[in-house]
Tab-separated table of C-alpha atoms in Angstrom:
chain	number	residue	atom	x	y	z
A	289	MET	CA	-0.163	0.591	0.305
A	290	ARG	CA	1.280	3.460	-0.207
A	291	MET	CA	1.747	5.659	3.239
A	292	SER	CA	0.528	9.475	3.750
A	293	LEU	CA	2.896	11.471	5.833
A	294	ALA	CA	0.653	11.431	8.262
A	295	ALA	CA	-0.253	7.548	8.378
A	296	LEU	CA	3.715	7.063	8.453
A	297	GLY	CA	3.940	9.273	11.580
A	298	ALA	CA	1.265	7.106	13.112
A	299	LEU	CA	2.765	4.103	12.879
A	300	LEU	CA	5.341	5.584	14.870
A	301	CYS	CA	3.713	6.588	17.162
A	302	ALA	CA	2.221	3.541	17.852
A	303	SER	CA	2.123	1.055	20.761
A	304	LEU	CA	4.305	3.120	23.823
A	305	ALA	CA	5.330	-0.141	25.214
A	306	VAL	CA	8.053	0.590	27.523
A	307	ALA	CA	10.901	-0.848	27.322
A	308	PRO	CA	12.339	-2.862	30.099
A	309	ALA	CA	15.710	-3.143	31.559
A	310	ALA	CA	18.814	-2.648	30.096
A	311	SER	CA	20.161	-6.113	29.053
A	312	ALA	CA	23.360	-7.468	28.155
A	313	ALA	CA	25.327	-4.217	25.984
A	314	PRO	CA	26.105	-4.008	22.808
A	315	GLY	CA	28.708	-5.278	20.681
A	316	THR	CA	27.901	-8.669	23.029
A	317	PHE	CA	25.600	-10.970	21.048
A	318	SER	CA	26.526	-13.654	18.725
A	319	SER	CA	25.604	-12.958	14.772
A	320	SER	CA	27.700	-16.514	13.506
A	321	ALA	CA	24.045	-17.161	12.928
A	322	LEU	CA	22.114	-14.409	10.428
A	323	ARG	CA	26.035	-14.228	8.951
A	324	LYS	CA	26.302	-18.336	7.515
A	325	HIS	CA	22.810	-16.918	6.301
A	326	VAL	CA	23.694	-13.855	4.680
A	327	ASN	CA	25.383	-14.995	1.827
A	328	VAL	CA	27.355	-13.822	-1.193
A	329	ASP	CA	25.507	-15.668	-3.749
A	330	GLY	CA	22.173	-13.821	-2.966
A	331	ILE	CA	22.577	-10.337	-2.902
A	332	LEU	CA	23.624	-10.841	-6.471
A	333	GLU	CA	20.702	-12.652	-6.838
A	334	HIS	CA	19.356	-9.105	-6.342
A	335	GLU	CA	22.038	-7.885	-7.815
A	336	LYS	CA	20.829	-8.832	-10.923
A	337	ALA	CA	17.144	-8.785	-10.062
A	338	LEU	CA	17.773	-4.520	-10.698
A	339	GLN	CA	20.414	-5.576	-13.408
A	340	LEU	CA	17.801	-7.332	-15.562
A	341	ILE	CA	15.426	-4.011	-14.467
A	342	ALA	CA	17.534	-0.903	-15.831
A	343	ASP	CA	18.078	-4.014	-18.996
A	344	ALA	CA	14.525	-3.257	-19.612
A	345	ASN	CA	14.091	-0.047	-18.838
A	346	GLY	CA	16.728	2.082	-21.253
A	347	GLY	CA	20.028	0.979	-18.684
A	348	ILE	CA	18.948	3.169	-15.654
A	349	ARG	CA	16.957	3.892	-12.905
A	350	PRO	CA	16.808	6.884	-11.690
A	351	SER	CA	14.070	8.479	-9.484
A	352	GLY	CA	11.128	9.745	-11.434
A	353	SER	CA	11.979	6.961	-13.832
A	354	PRO	CA	10.266	3.924	-15.302
A	355	GLY	CA	13.726	2.282	-14.251
A	356	TYR	CA	12.955	2.982	-10.717
A	357	ASP	CA	9.422	2.111	-10.222
A	358	ALA	CA	10.615	-1.409	-11.179
A	359	SER	CA	13.370	-1.428	-8.441
A	360	ALA	CA	10.612	0.145	-5.934
A	361	ASP	CA	8.200	-2.738	-6.973
A	362	TYR	CA	10.497	-5.328	-6.368
A	363	VAL	CA	11.747	-4.209	-3.715
A	364	ALA	CA	8.353	-4.162	-1.794
A	365	ARG	CA	7.879	-7.069	-2.777
A	366	LYS	CA	10.580	-9.286	-2.003
A	367	LEU	CA	10.294	-7.341	1.952
A	368	ARG	CA	6.476	-8.849	2.073
A	369	ALA	CA	7.566	-11.940	0.804
A	370	ALA	CA	10.269	-12.029	4.203
A	371	GLY	CA	7.066	-11.215	6.543
A	372	LEU	CA	7.722	-7.500	7.270
A	373	LYS	CA	4.872	-4.487	6.641
A	374	VAL	CA	5.644	-2.602	3.589
A	375	THR	CA	4.996	0.760	3.260
A	376	ARG	CA	5.593	3.718	0.513
A	377	GLN	CA	5.957	7.460	0.649
A	378	PRO	CA	5.304	9.302	-2.112
A	379	PHE	CA	6.490	12.398	-2.813
A	380	GLU	CA	7.539	15.080	-5.596
A	381	PHE	CA	10.887	16.526	-6.435
A	382	ARG	CA	12.756	17.916	-9.390
A	383	PHE	CA	14.457	15.474	-11.404
A	384	PHE	CA	17.251	16.391	-13.244
A	385	GLU	CA	19.428	14.489	-16.582
A	386	GLN	CA	22.357	15.954	-18.686
A	387	LEU	CA	21.655	15.355	-21.966
A	388	SER	CA	24.790	15.023	-23.793
A	389	ARG	CA	28.714	16.056	-22.588
A	390	PRO	CA	29.562	19.346	-21.905
A	391	GLU	CA	32.676	20.694	-22.690
A	392	MET	CA	34.975	22.973	-21.118
A	393	ALA	CA	37.501	24.843	-22.707
A	394	ARG	CA	40.492	27.560	-21.778
A	395	VAL	CA	40.789	30.315	-24.217
A	396	ALA	CA	43.391	32.200	-23.079
A	397	PRO	CA	45.912	32.345	-22.152
A	398	GLY	CA	46.833	29.799	-24.544
A	399	ALA	CA	44.012	26.911	-26.085
A	400	HIS	CA	43.839	23.823	-23.860
A	401	VAL	CA	40.483	21.699	-23.872
A	402	TYR	CA	40.003	19.616	-21.212
A	403	VAL	CA	38.359	16.743	-20.643
A	404	ALA	CA	34.897	15.898	-19.313
A	405	GLU	CA	34.235	13.338	-16.968
A	406	THR	CA	38.474	13.526	-15.829
A	407	ASP	CA	39.301	16.970	-15.331
A	408	PHE	CA	35.611	18.031	-15.345
A	409	ALA	CA	32.364	17.161	-14.874
A	410	THR	CA	28.930	18.797	-14.759
A	411	MET	CA	27.030	19.626	-11.196
A	412	ASP	CA	23.966	17.585	-10.976
A	413	TYR	CA	21.072	20.691	-11.300
A	414	SER	CA	23.862	22.713	-13.319
A	415	GLY	CA	22.130	25.096	-15.632
A	416	SER	CA	21.481	24.693	-19.167
A	417	ALA	CA	24.185	26.586	-21.972
A	418	PRO	CA	23.581	24.336	-25.345
A	419	GLY	CA	24.942	27.302	-27.004
A	420	GLY	CA	27.918	27.672	-24.511
A	421	VAL	CA	29.320	30.731	-22.662
A	422	THR	CA	32.815	32.246	-23.076
A	423	ALA	CA	34.564	35.070	-19.966
A	424	ALA	CA	36.997	36.051	-18.083
A	425	VAL	CA	37.415	33.455	-14.992
A	426	GLN	CA	37.661	35.643	-11.466
A	427	ALA	CA	38.999	34.150	-8.360
A	428	VAL	CA	36.202	34.333	-5.491
A	429	ASP	CA	37.879	34.037	-2.140
A	430	LEU	CA	40.000	31.267	-2.626
A	431	THR	CA	42.403	29.634	0.191
A	432	LEU	CA	45.010	27.630	-1.419
A	433	PRO	CA	47.449	24.764	-0.232
A	434	PRO	CA	49.121	25.782	2.131
A	435	GLY	CA	46.375	25.314	4.919
A	436	ALA	CA	44.338	23.182	7.187
A	437	PRO	CA	41.574	21.123	5.514
A	438	ASN	CA	38.093	21.894	4.313
A	439	THR	CA	39.132	25.274	5.545
A	440	SER	CA	37.695	27.503	2.297
A	441	THR	CA	34.863	29.162	2.565
A	442	SER	CA	34.507	30.271	-0.825
A	443	GLY	CA	31.425	31.861	-2.624
A	444	CYS	CA	30.149	30.676	0.836
A	445	GLU	CA	28.263	33.807	1.335
A	446	ALA	CA	26.725	37.168	-1.258
A	447	ALA	CA	29.827	39.124	0.462
A	448	ASP	CA	33.265	36.990	-0.549
A	449	PHE	CA	31.481	38.307	-3.985
A	450	ALA	CA	31.974	41.639	-3.152
A	451	GLY	CA	33.960	43.388	-6.763
A	452	PHE	CA	33.336	40.226	-8.863
A	453	VAL	CA	32.217	40.833	-12.744
A	454	ALA	CA	28.833	40.433	-13.614
A	455	GLY	CA	29.372	38.567	-16.197
A	456	ASN	CA	32.541	36.567	-15.475
A	457	ILE	CA	32.323	32.648	-15.003
A	458	ALA	CA	33.217	32.972	-10.803
A	459	LEU	CA	35.895	30.301	-9.971
A	460	MET	CA	35.522	29.095	-6.023
A	461	GLN	CA	36.609	26.374	-4.277
A	462	ARG	CA	35.466	23.213	-2.169
A	463	GLY	CA	34.689	23.585	1.338
A	464	THR	CA	32.332	24.154	4.111
A	465	CYS	CA	29.409	24.987	2.724
A	466	GLY	CA	27.583	23.721	-0.209
A	467	PHE	CA	28.156	23.065	-4.039
A	468	GLY	CA	24.574	24.824	-4.268
A	469	VAL	CA	24.493	27.490	-1.905
A	470	LYS	CA	28.381	28.857	-3.635
A	471	ALA	CA	26.921	28.355	-6.981
A	472	ARG	CA	23.257	30.179	-6.579
A	473	ASN	CA	25.438	32.890	-4.863
A	474	ALA	CA	27.580	33.069	-7.768
A	475	GLN	CA	24.661	33.334	-10.148
A	476	ALA	CA	23.231	36.247	-7.892
A	477	ALA	CA	26.105	38.020	-8.619
A	478	GLY	CA	26.527	38.076	-12.122
A	479	ALA	CA	28.317	34.702	-12.990
A	480	LYS	CA	27.365	34.213	-16.879
A	481	GLY	CA	28.732	30.097	-15.248
A	482	ALA	CA	30.760	28.790	-12.085
A	483	ILE	CA	33.844	26.617	-11.884
A	484	ILE	CA	34.417	24.555	-7.994
A	485	PHE	CA	37.132	22.850	-7.685
A	486	ASN	CA	38.169	20.162	-5.565
A	487	GLU	CA	39.954	21.941	-2.035
A	488	GLY	CA	43.400	20.579	-2.088
A	489	GLN	CA	44.440	20.769	1.218
A	490	ALA	CA	44.536	16.618	1.942
A	491	PRO	CA	45.510	13.761	-0.539
A	492	ASP	CA	41.816	13.157	-0.396
A	493	ARG	CA	41.053	16.300	-1.449
A	494	THR	CA	42.701	17.149	-5.482
A	495	GLU	CA	40.270	14.817	-7.449
A	496	LEU	CA	37.648	15.378	-9.901
A	497	ILE	CA	34.418	16.816	-7.970
A	498	ARG	CA	31.203	14.647	-9.404
A	499	GLY	CA	29.481	16.937	-6.928
A	500	THR	CA	25.003	17.754	-6.554
A	501	LEU	CA	23.875	21.702	-6.230
A	502	GLY	CA	20.726	20.141	-4.434
A	503	ALA	CA	17.170	20.041	-5.478
A	504	ASP	CA	16.889	23.122	-3.644
A	505	ASN	CA	19.768	25.175	-4.754
A	506	PHE	CA	19.627	24.420	-9.246
A	507	THR	CA	20.756	27.197	-11.402
A	508	GLU	CA	20.525	29.231	-14.774
A	509	ILE	CA	23.609	28.901	-15.011
A	510	PRO	CA	26.286	26.195	-15.881
A	511	VAL	CA	28.040	24.938	-12.594
A	512	VAL	CA	31.304	21.876	-13.471
A	513	GLY	CA	32.734	20.457	-10.985
A	514	THR	CA	37.146	20.471	-11.435
A	515	THR	CA	40.204	18.112	-9.765
A	516	PHE	CA	42.529	20.836	-7.434
A	517	ALA	CA	44.690	20.768	-10.772
A	518	VAL	CA	42.440	22.455	-12.929
A	519	GLY	CA	41.424	25.270	-10.656
A	520	GLN	CA	45.093	26.123	-8.920
A	521	GLU	CA	45.519	26.213	-12.306
A	522	LEU	CA	42.702	28.484	-13.486
A	523	ALA	CA	43.548	30.762	-10.215
A	524	SER	CA	47.283	30.972	-11.445
A	525	SER	CA	46.917	31.716	-15.009
A	526	ALA	CA	46.868	35.703	-15.702
A	527	GLY	CA	43.591	36.756	-17.326
A	528	ALA	CA	42.197	33.280	-17.783
A	529	VAL	CA	39.682	32.953	-19.893
A	530	VAL	CA	37.342	29.938	-20.367
A	531	ARG	CA	34.186	28.495	-22.318
A	532	LEU	CA	31.922	26.188	-20.025
A	533	ARG	CA	29.439	24.090	-22.401
A	534	THR	CA	26.653	21.803	-20.377
A	535	GLU	CA	22.858	20.419	-22.366
A	536	THR	CA	20.364	19.519	-19.138
A	537	PHE	CA	16.910	19.219	-18.696
A	538	GLN	CA	14.836	19.321	-15.190
A	539	GLU	CA	11.392	18.985	-14.169
A	540	VAL	CA	9.723	17.768	-11.003
A	541	ARG	CA	8.691	14.266	-11.013
A	542	GLN	CA	6.732	11.799	-8.211
A	543	THR	CA	9.302	9.051	-6.893
A	544	GLU	CA	9.047	7.212	-3.013
A	545	ASN	CA	10.570	5.748	-0.764
A	546	VAL	CA	9.665	1.715	0.816
A	547	PHE	CA	9.982	1.422	3.618
A	548	GLY	CA	10.225	-2.887	5.518
A	549	ASP	CA	8.905	-2.973	9.157
A	550	THR	CA	9.561	-6.293	11.629
A	551	ARG	CA	5.883	-6.563	13.631
A	552	LYS	CA	7.854	-6.884	16.651
A	553	GLY	CA	9.879	-5.184	18.365
A	554	ASP	CA	9.945	-2.228	20.623
A	555	PRO	CA	8.255	0.926	18.641
A	556	ASN	CA	10.181	2.833	20.864
A	557	ARG	CA	13.254	2.281	20.429
A	558	MET	CA	13.643	1.658	16.337
A	559	ILE	CA	16.693	1.105	14.790
A	560	VAL	CA	16.840	2.279	10.732
A	561	ILE	CA	18.344	0.424	8.240
A	562	GLY	CA	19.111	2.634	5.016
A	563	ALA	CA	20.199	2.158	1.290
A	564	HIS	CA	19.188	4.480	-1.537
A	565	LEU	CA	17.532	2.775	-3.561
A	566	ASP	CA	17.801	4.879	-7.006
A	567	SER	CA	20.626	4.751	-9.303
A	568	VAL	CA	22.086	8.251	-11.414
A	569	PRO	CA	20.055	8.821	-14.724
A	570	GLY	CA	23.289	7.602	-16.733
A	571	GLY	CA	23.820	4.007	-15.947
A	572	PRO	CA	22.051	1.200	-14.384
A	573	GLY	CA	23.976	1.835	-10.810
A	574	ILE	CA	24.157	-1.566	-9.138
A	575	ASN	CA	27.399	-0.894	-6.970
A	576	ASP	CA	25.635	2.836	-6.256
A	577	ASN	CA	23.462	1.669	-5.143
A	578	GLY	CA	22.061	-1.318	-5.725
A	579	SER	CA	25.252	-3.020	-3.388
A	580	GLY	CA	23.386	-1.378	-0.701
A	581	THR	CA	20.171	-2.552	-1.404
A	582	ALA	CA	20.217	-6.395	-2.244
A	583	GLN	CA	22.706	-6.874	0.815
A	584	ASN	CA	19.765	-5.409	3.308
A	585	LEU	CA	17.111	-6.578	0.954
A	586	GLU	CA	19.089	-10.597	1.492
A	587	ILE	CA	19.537	-9.194	5.493
A	588	ALA	CA	15.932	-8.531	5.783
A	589	GLU	CA	15.141	-12.110	3.901
A	590	GLU	CA	16.709	-13.955	6.909
A	591	LEU	CA	16.330	-11.560	9.858
A	592	ARG	CA	14.835	-15.163	11.188
A	593	HIS	CA	18.140	-15.554	11.993
A	594	ALA	CA	19.145	-12.480	14.238
A	595	GLY	CA	17.738	-13.936	17.318
A	596	ARG	CA	15.486	-12.150	19.693
A	597	VAL	CA	15.061	-9.109	17.843
A	598	ARG	CA	14.113	-6.640	20.525
A	599	ASN	CA	13.780	-2.960	19.051
A	600	HIS	CA	11.750	-2.698	15.325
A	601	LEU	CA	13.368	-3.111	12.889
A	602	ARG	CA	13.219	-0.722	9.573
A	603	PHE	CA	13.887	-1.464	6.299
A	604	ALA	CA	13.964	1.730	4.640
A	605	PHE	CA	14.769	1.726	0.553
A	606	TRP	CA	15.441	5.884	-0.339
A	607	GLY	CA	13.959	7.725	-3.045
A	608	ALA	CA	16.077	10.341	-4.846
A	609	GLU	CA	18.789	10.081	-2.791
A	610	GLU	CA	21.159	11.266	-5.718
A	611	ALA	CA	18.294	13.851	-6.528
A	612	GLY	CA	20.582	15.428	-2.931
A	613	LEU	CA	19.137	13.051	-0.323
A	614	VAL	CA	15.428	14.021	-1.189
A	615	GLY	CA	13.512	11.097	0.452
A	616	SER	CA	15.791	10.975	3.174
A	617	THR	CA	15.654	14.316	4.190
A	618	LEU	CA	11.991	14.259	3.817
A	619	PHE	CA	10.969	11.036	6.224
A	620	VAL	CA	12.860	13.149	8.911
A	621	GLU	CA	11.814	16.495	8.191
A	622	ASN	CA	8.065	15.498	8.190
A	623	LEU	CA	8.687	13.873	11.893
A	624	SER	CA	7.240	15.462	15.330
A	625	GLU	CA	10.069	15.101	17.967
A	626	GLU	CA	8.534	12.381	19.716
A	627	GLU	CA	9.037	9.719	17.132
A	628	LEU	CA	12.415	10.903	16.385
A	629	ALA	CA	13.300	10.609	19.689
A	630	ARG	CA	12.044	6.444	18.843
A	631	ILE	CA	14.282	6.185	16.103
A	632	LYS	CA	18.205	5.028	18.180
A	633	ALA	CA	20.019	4.679	15.475
A	634	ASN	CA	20.587	4.713	11.496
A	635	LEU	CA	22.937	2.087	9.828
A	636	ASN	CA	24.052	3.622	6.329
A	637	TYR	CA	25.798	1.521	3.166
A	638	ASP	CA	25.790	3.013	0.116
A	639	MET	CA	28.351	1.426	-2.217
A	640	VAL	CA	29.911	-1.433	-0.840
A	641	ALA	CA	31.084	-4.117	-3.504
A	642	SER	CA	33.567	-0.773	-5.134
A	643	PRO	CA	35.868	-3.627	-8.033
A	644	ASN	CA	38.944	-1.459	-6.096
A	645	TYR	CA	37.919	-0.959	-2.613
A	646	VAL	CA	39.555	-0.434	0.531
A	647	ARG	CA	36.936	-1.411	3.357
A	648	PHE	CA	36.216	2.249	4.875
A	649	VAL	CA	34.582	2.492	7.984
A	650	TYR	CA	32.320	5.849	8.696
A	651	ASP	CA	34.178	8.127	11.459
A	652	GLY	CA	31.513	8.417	13.416
A	653	ASP	CA	33.437	9.883	16.936
A	654	GLY	CA	35.381	12.071	14.448
A	655	SER	CA	39.254	10.540	16.299
A	656	ALA	CA	40.873	10.414	12.154
A	657	GLY	CA	40.201	14.502	11.917
A	658	LEU	CA	38.244	14.035	8.956
A	659	SER	CA	34.849	15.480	10.146
A	660	ALA	CA	32.930	16.453	13.240
A	661	PRO	CA	31.900	13.535	15.806
A	662	GLY	CA	28.703	12.278	15.214
A	663	PRO	CA	25.565	12.307	17.629
A	664	ASP	CA	26.317	11.238	21.038
A	665	GLY	CA	26.485	7.008	20.125
A	666	SER	CA	28.012	7.275	16.593
A	667	GLY	CA	30.930	6.590	18.325
A	668	LEU	CA	29.615	2.948	19.860
A	669	ILE	CA	28.547	2.005	16.046
A	670	GLU	CA	31.758	2.991	14.221
A	671	ARG	CA	33.750	1.177	16.893
A	672	LEU	CA	30.877	-2.362	16.339
A	673	PHE	CA	32.560	-2.523	12.623
A	674	LEU	CA	35.730	-1.596	13.557
A	675	ASP	CA	36.245	-4.936	16.445
A	676	TYR	CA	33.592	-6.874	14.015
A	677	PHE	CA	36.792	-6.162	10.985
A	678	ALA	CA	39.272	-6.605	13.565
A	679	ASP	CA	37.855	-9.828	14.835
A	680	GLN	CA	37.667	-11.208	11.783
A	681	GLY	CA	41.558	-9.516	10.421
A	682	LEU	CA	40.386	-7.230	8.073
A	683	ALA	CA	42.447	-3.631	7.426
A	684	THR	CA	39.406	-1.024	7.773
A	685	GLU	CA	40.126	2.874	6.924
A	686	PRO	CA	37.992	5.635	8.782
A	687	THR	CA	36.006	7.519	5.971
A	688	ALA	CA	34.771	11.302	6.170
A	689	PHE	CA	31.100	11.175	8.394
A	690	ASP	CA	30.019	14.643	6.547
A	691	GLY	CA	26.328	13.969	5.668
A	692	ARG	CA	27.113	13.323	1.636
A	693	SER	CA	24.804	10.239	1.813
A	694	ASP	CA	21.404	9.614	3.517
A	695	TYR	CA	23.302	8.669	7.238
A	696	GLY	CA	23.012	12.801	6.927
A	697	PRO	CA	19.420	13.868	7.914
A	698	PHE	CA	19.505	11.605	10.307
A	699	ILE	CA	22.565	12.897	12.275
A	700	ALA	CA	21.720	16.733	11.385
A	701	ALA	CA	18.198	15.560	13.638
A	702	GLY	CA	20.896	14.088	16.235
A	703	ILE	CA	20.094	10.785	15.640
A	704	PRO	CA	23.401	8.229	15.787
A	705	ALA	CA	24.397	6.397	13.007
A	706	GLY	CA	27.021	4.783	11.008
A	707	GLY	CA	27.620	2.562	7.741
A	708	THR	CA	30.415	1.186	5.534
A	709	PHE	CA	31.529	1.919	2.028
A	710	THR	CA	34.385	1.070	0.019
A	711	GLY	CA	34.972	3.831	-2.149
A	712	ALA	CA	33.626	5.665	-5.531
A	713	GLU	CA	35.041	8.274	-7.344
A	714	GLY	CA	38.513	8.811	-4.972
A	715	ILE	CA	42.135	7.443	-5.800
A	716	LYS	CA	43.274	4.655	-3.933
A	717	THR	CA	46.715	5.382	-2.653
A	718	PRO	CA	49.493	3.152	-2.796
A	719	GLU	CA	49.167	2.693	0.986
A	720	GLN	CA	45.735	1.301	0.775
A	721	ALA	CA	46.702	-0.971	-2.712
A	722	ALA	CA	49.576	-2.272	0.084
A	723	ILE	CA	46.964	-2.548	2.405
A	724	PHE	CA	43.419	-4.044	0.855
A	725	GLY	CA	45.133	-4.929	-2.462
A	726	GLY	CA	44.555	-3.225	-5.752
A	727	THR	CA	45.599	-0.452	-8.217
A	728	ALA	CA	46.979	2.174	-6.986
A	729	GLY	CA	46.096	5.562	-8.996
A	730	GLN	CA	43.045	4.173	-9.816
A	731	PRO	CA	39.354	4.963	-8.825
A	732	TYR	CA	37.623	2.726	-6.291
A	733	ASP	CA	35.382	2.313	-8.585
A	734	PRO	CA	35.546	3.553	-12.544
A	735	CYS	CA	32.724	3.295	-12.972
A	736	TYR	CA	31.140	5.481	-10.421
A	737	HIS	CA	28.565	6.985	-12.301
A	738	GLU	CA	28.599	6.197	-15.190
A	739	ALA	CA	26.831	3.197	-17.813
A	740	CYS	CA	28.967	0.405	-17.079
A	741	ASP	CA	27.848	0.528	-13.448
A	742	THR	CA	26.450	-2.987	-14.349
A	743	ILE	CA	26.718	-6.036	-12.520
A	744	ASP	CA	30.384	-6.544	-13.628
A	745	ASN	CA	31.525	-3.691	-11.989
A	746	VAL	CA	30.696	-5.441	-8.243
A	747	ASN	CA	33.409	-7.377	-5.951
A	748	PRO	CA	31.873	-10.500	-4.919
A	749	THR	CA	34.302	-10.833	-1.837
A	750	VAL	CA	34.884	-7.263	-0.820
A	751	LEU	CA	30.600	-7.575	-1.007
A	752	ASP	CA	30.380	-10.425	0.939
A	753	GLN	CA	32.742	-8.982	3.632
A	754	MET	CA	31.234	-5.798	4.010
A	755	ALA	CA	27.263	-7.442	4.162
A	756	ASP	CA	28.721	-9.870	7.631
A	757	ALA	CA	29.790	-6.979	9.100
A	758	ALA	CA	26.011	-5.573	8.255
A	759	ALA	CA	24.978	-8.267	9.234
A	760	HIS	CA	26.935	-8.486	12.859
A	761	VAL	CA	26.100	-4.735	13.835
A	762	LEU	CA	22.579	-5.637	12.987
A	763	VAL	CA	22.369	-8.069	15.751
A	764	GLN	CA	23.724	-6.382	18.124
A	765	LEU	CA	21.692	-2.847	17.823
A	766	ALA	CA	18.395	-5.093	17.358
A	767	ARG	CA	19.372	-7.449	20.258
A	768	THR	CA	19.911	-4.915	22.759
A	769	ARG	CA	18.390	-2.826	25.438
A	770	GLY	CA	22.002	-1.454	26.238
A	771	ASP	CA	21.523	2.275	25.709
A	772	ILE	CA	23.274	2.970	22.163
A	773	VAL	CA	25.767	5.623	22.858
A	774	ASP	CA	29.224	7.088	23.784
A	775	SER	CA	30.277	5.371	26.986
A	776	ALA	CA	33.581	6.281	28.479
A	777	ASP	CA	36.160	3.552	27.236
A	778	VAL	CA	34.211	3.738	23.454
A	779	ARG	CA	35.819	8.035	23.954
A	780	ARG	CA	38.876	6.868	25.133
A	781	ASP	CA	39.588	4.549	21.829
A	782	ALA	CA	38.703	7.663	19.964
A	783	SER	CA	40.773	9.820	21.808
A	784	ALA	CA	44.247	7.130	21.500
A	785	ARG	CA	43.489	6.449	17.858
A	786	ARG	CA	43.213	10.232	17.033
A	787	GLN	CA	46.884	10.895	18.456
A	788	ALA	CA	48.002	6.781	16.906
A	789	GLU	CA	50.074	7.887	13.360
A	790	GLY	CA	49.064	7.235	10.650
A	791	PRO	CA	45.402	6.812	8.521
A	792	HIS	CA	44.331	3.250	8.818
A	793	ASP	CA	42.807	1.284	11.401
A	794	MET	CA	44.790	-1.576	10.793
A	795	ARG	CA	43.431	-3.623	14.001
C-alpha cells in the first residue's frame, strides 16, 4: 500500500510499551547464525534482478523513471515475502538529466581543451547552456595550500562576491558550505557560469568533483566541478578566459521511499537500516547503490536467524538520493520530536562492492580528524564495525562522516549513525593498495555514476565481507536493551586513535 505522511507518522506513534531494564550491551551478541545465512549468492541474485530491470528500462533506474518504479516494486515484493510490513512514501522532487557531454576549454592564455569526466564534470542541477558561454574567470575568496583541510569558505557568503564583475565565470573552491550555496551566490552576483574545484588541502581532496547542487539549489547558469589541479591552474593564470557548455534538463517528478518494518520489537526503540534505491540518470547503478540495496534485502530475508529482535527494525530504501538526499531528508523532517526520539540509530550502506575497494568505516567519533564527530552513539556504532573487522583479521580505514549520504539527515537531527563504504571516485593510494590490494592511482570505482556500473562492476569478495559486518552490527543493535551512547571506553578509544600515527586502522 502507499502510505501518506500522516499515516507514516501514526505508525511510529503506535504502541507506547515501556522498555524493560537494559540487558547486555551492544557488541555482546552472537551474529554467527545470521552471517551464515546472509550469503553473497543471495545478494547477487538481487543485484542481477536490478540489472535486468535497468536493461528493460533504457539501462537506468533513477528516481522518477520507470526503472526506479520497477525497482521499488521489486523491493516491496521481496520485503513482503520476507514477512515485513511494507509501506511506501510518495513525494515529488526535481528530476535532473544531462542531455549531452559537457565541454570546457581555456581560450586564453593559450588554448587548452579539458577532458569531460576526467578534468571536469557537470554538477547535477546545473543550468543548461547548449550554445556555450565564454568569459573571463574570476577567483572568489580562495584558500590555496598550504592550509588546514576543509577551511575554505569560498563562495559561501554573498560578501565573497564583493567586487565580482557581472558576466565573468566564478572560480570557487570546495569547502564548508554546499556546492549549491556557492553556485546560487555566484548566479546572484551576475556570474555567467561557475567552476568549483576540489580543495587540495589533503590527499583525498584533490580528485575530480562529481557533485550535486541539490534539487533546491538548481541554477540557470552552467556549473561544473573540477580537480584541484585544474582549479589551481586557472587561479594562477592571469587573464584566464574559459568556455563552458552544458546541456541539461530538469522537471518536477514523483517518486517514493519504500519501507519494510518488523512486526515485533519495541516501537519506542527503532533502528533504521537504510540504502538508496535510485541510480543516476546515466547508468544502472548496480554498485551505486544496488549493492547496499541488495545487501539489506538479503539481511531482511534472513532476519529470522538474528535471534530475538527486541527493537523495532525498519529497512528503508530511499528515493532521490542522487537528487540530493531528498527521500531521507523528507522522511526525517516530517517526523515529530516524539517520533524522532524513538529512532535510536541509523545504519547506512551506500556502495559496498566497489571493484578497487577499501573497507571504509564512517568516522563516527571524529578521531581521524576527517569530519566532526557524529551525535552521541555514533562512536559506539563505529567501534562495533571496527571490532568486528578486527576479529576477522580485516583491515579498515576511516572515511569522513560528513553527511554526503542518507545518514546525513539523521545526524543533523541528532540521531547516532554509522555504516560502511568501499569507495567511489576517489583515487586509491599506494599505501591503500599495499593494505587492501587492487590498483594504486585508479578510482575505487572507475564506473562511478557511469553506464558501466553494471553487474560486472561488483566485487563479490568485498561485498560478502561488508554484508557480514552489516549483519553483525544489526544483531547488536537489534537485540540490545542498552543505551546506544558513547561510553567512557569508547571515548578513550577515540582519543587514542586520534593520537595514533598513520591514517589506517589496522586492528
